[in-house]
Short mmCIF file of C-alpha atoms in Angstrom, two decimals:
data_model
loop_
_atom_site.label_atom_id
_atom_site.label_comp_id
_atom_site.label_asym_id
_atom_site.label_seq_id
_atom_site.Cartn_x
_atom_site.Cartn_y
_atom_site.Cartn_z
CA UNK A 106 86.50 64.39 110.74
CA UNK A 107 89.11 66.43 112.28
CA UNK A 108 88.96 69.78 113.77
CA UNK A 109 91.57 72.29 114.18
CA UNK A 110 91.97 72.28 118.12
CA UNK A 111 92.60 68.02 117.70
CA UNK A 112 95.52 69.36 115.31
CA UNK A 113 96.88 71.85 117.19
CA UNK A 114 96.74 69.54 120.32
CA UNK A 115 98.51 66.67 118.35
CA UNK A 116 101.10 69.33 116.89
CA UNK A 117 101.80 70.73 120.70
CA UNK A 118 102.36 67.07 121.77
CA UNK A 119 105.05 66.90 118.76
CA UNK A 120 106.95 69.68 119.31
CA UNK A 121 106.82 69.16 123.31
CA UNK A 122 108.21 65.27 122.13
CA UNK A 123 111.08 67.03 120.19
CA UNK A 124 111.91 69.78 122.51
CA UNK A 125 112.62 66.84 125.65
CA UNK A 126 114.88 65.07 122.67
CA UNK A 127 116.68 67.36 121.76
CA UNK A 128 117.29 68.42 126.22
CA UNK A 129 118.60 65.12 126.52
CA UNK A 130 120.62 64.93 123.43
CA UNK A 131 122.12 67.84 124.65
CA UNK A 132 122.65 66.59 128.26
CA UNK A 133 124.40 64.14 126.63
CA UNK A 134 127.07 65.73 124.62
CA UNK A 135 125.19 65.95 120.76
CA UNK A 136 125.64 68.97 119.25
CA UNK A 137 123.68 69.62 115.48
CA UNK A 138 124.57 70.66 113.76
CA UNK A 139 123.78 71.80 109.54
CA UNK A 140 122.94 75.74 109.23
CA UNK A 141 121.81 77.80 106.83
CA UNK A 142 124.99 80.16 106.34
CA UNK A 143 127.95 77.66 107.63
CA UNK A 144 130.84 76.65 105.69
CA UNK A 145 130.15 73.22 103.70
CA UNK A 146 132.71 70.40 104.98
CA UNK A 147 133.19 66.87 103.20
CA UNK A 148 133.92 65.32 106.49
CA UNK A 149 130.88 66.89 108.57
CA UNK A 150 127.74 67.35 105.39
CA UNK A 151 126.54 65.12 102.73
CA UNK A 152 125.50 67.56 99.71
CA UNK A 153 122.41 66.43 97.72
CA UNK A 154 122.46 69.45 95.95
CA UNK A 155 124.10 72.33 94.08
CA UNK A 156 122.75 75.94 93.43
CA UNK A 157 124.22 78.79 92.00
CA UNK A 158 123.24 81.98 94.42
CA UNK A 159 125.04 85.38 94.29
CA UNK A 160 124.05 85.82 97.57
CA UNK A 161 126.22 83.22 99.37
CA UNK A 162 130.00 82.65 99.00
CA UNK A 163 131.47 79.72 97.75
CA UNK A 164 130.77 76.56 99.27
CA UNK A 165 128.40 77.94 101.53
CA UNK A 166 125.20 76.21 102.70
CA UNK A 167 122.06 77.56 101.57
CA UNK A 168 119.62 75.41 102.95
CA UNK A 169 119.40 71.54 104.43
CA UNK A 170 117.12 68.77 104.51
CA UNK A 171 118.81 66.80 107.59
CA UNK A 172 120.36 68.28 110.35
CA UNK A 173 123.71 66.04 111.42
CA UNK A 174 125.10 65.43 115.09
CA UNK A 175 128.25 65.24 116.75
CA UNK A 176 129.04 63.36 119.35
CA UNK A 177 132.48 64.94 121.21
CA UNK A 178 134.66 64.54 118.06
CA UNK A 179 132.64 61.95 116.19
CA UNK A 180 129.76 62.64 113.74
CA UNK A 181 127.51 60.18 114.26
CA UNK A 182 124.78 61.86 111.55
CA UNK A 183 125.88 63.81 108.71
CA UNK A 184 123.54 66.90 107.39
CA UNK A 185 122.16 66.60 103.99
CA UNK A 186 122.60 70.30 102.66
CA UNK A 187 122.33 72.42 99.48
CA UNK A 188 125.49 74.16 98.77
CA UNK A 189 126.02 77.32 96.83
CA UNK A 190 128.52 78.36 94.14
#
């Protein structure tokens, strides 16, 4: 069986994982890039989903499953994101 400290050890080893990926990503020019809030672009997200929320303007992202990269000018991972209105 597993206790809660193994967890949290094997979470803290994740997130410590993800936080030196994402350093040298960033050392190396990838930006994300995906947020709740931005703009939804054809060339930049992939939507997988539509909603209908009074709280966001049109063509707005409300949420996303993927965050995308850039790389200088070139995407080289588009975000999967639910768009609004």
């Amino acid at each position: 069986s597993v206790d809660s400290s193994d967890f949290d050890s094997y979470k803290k080893g994740v997130e410590m994982i993800y936080q030196n990926f994402t350093e040298i990503l960033k050392k190396l020019g990838a930006e994300a890039f995906g947020e709740k809030g931005e703009q939804f672009d054809p060339n930049l997200h992939e939507a997988v989903m539509h909603t209908e929320d009074p709280a966001y303007g049109e063509n707005v992202i409300t949420d996303c499953y993927r965050k995308g990269y850039m790389l200088g000018d070139k995407v080289i991972r588009f975000s999967m994101v639910i768009v609004a209105n």
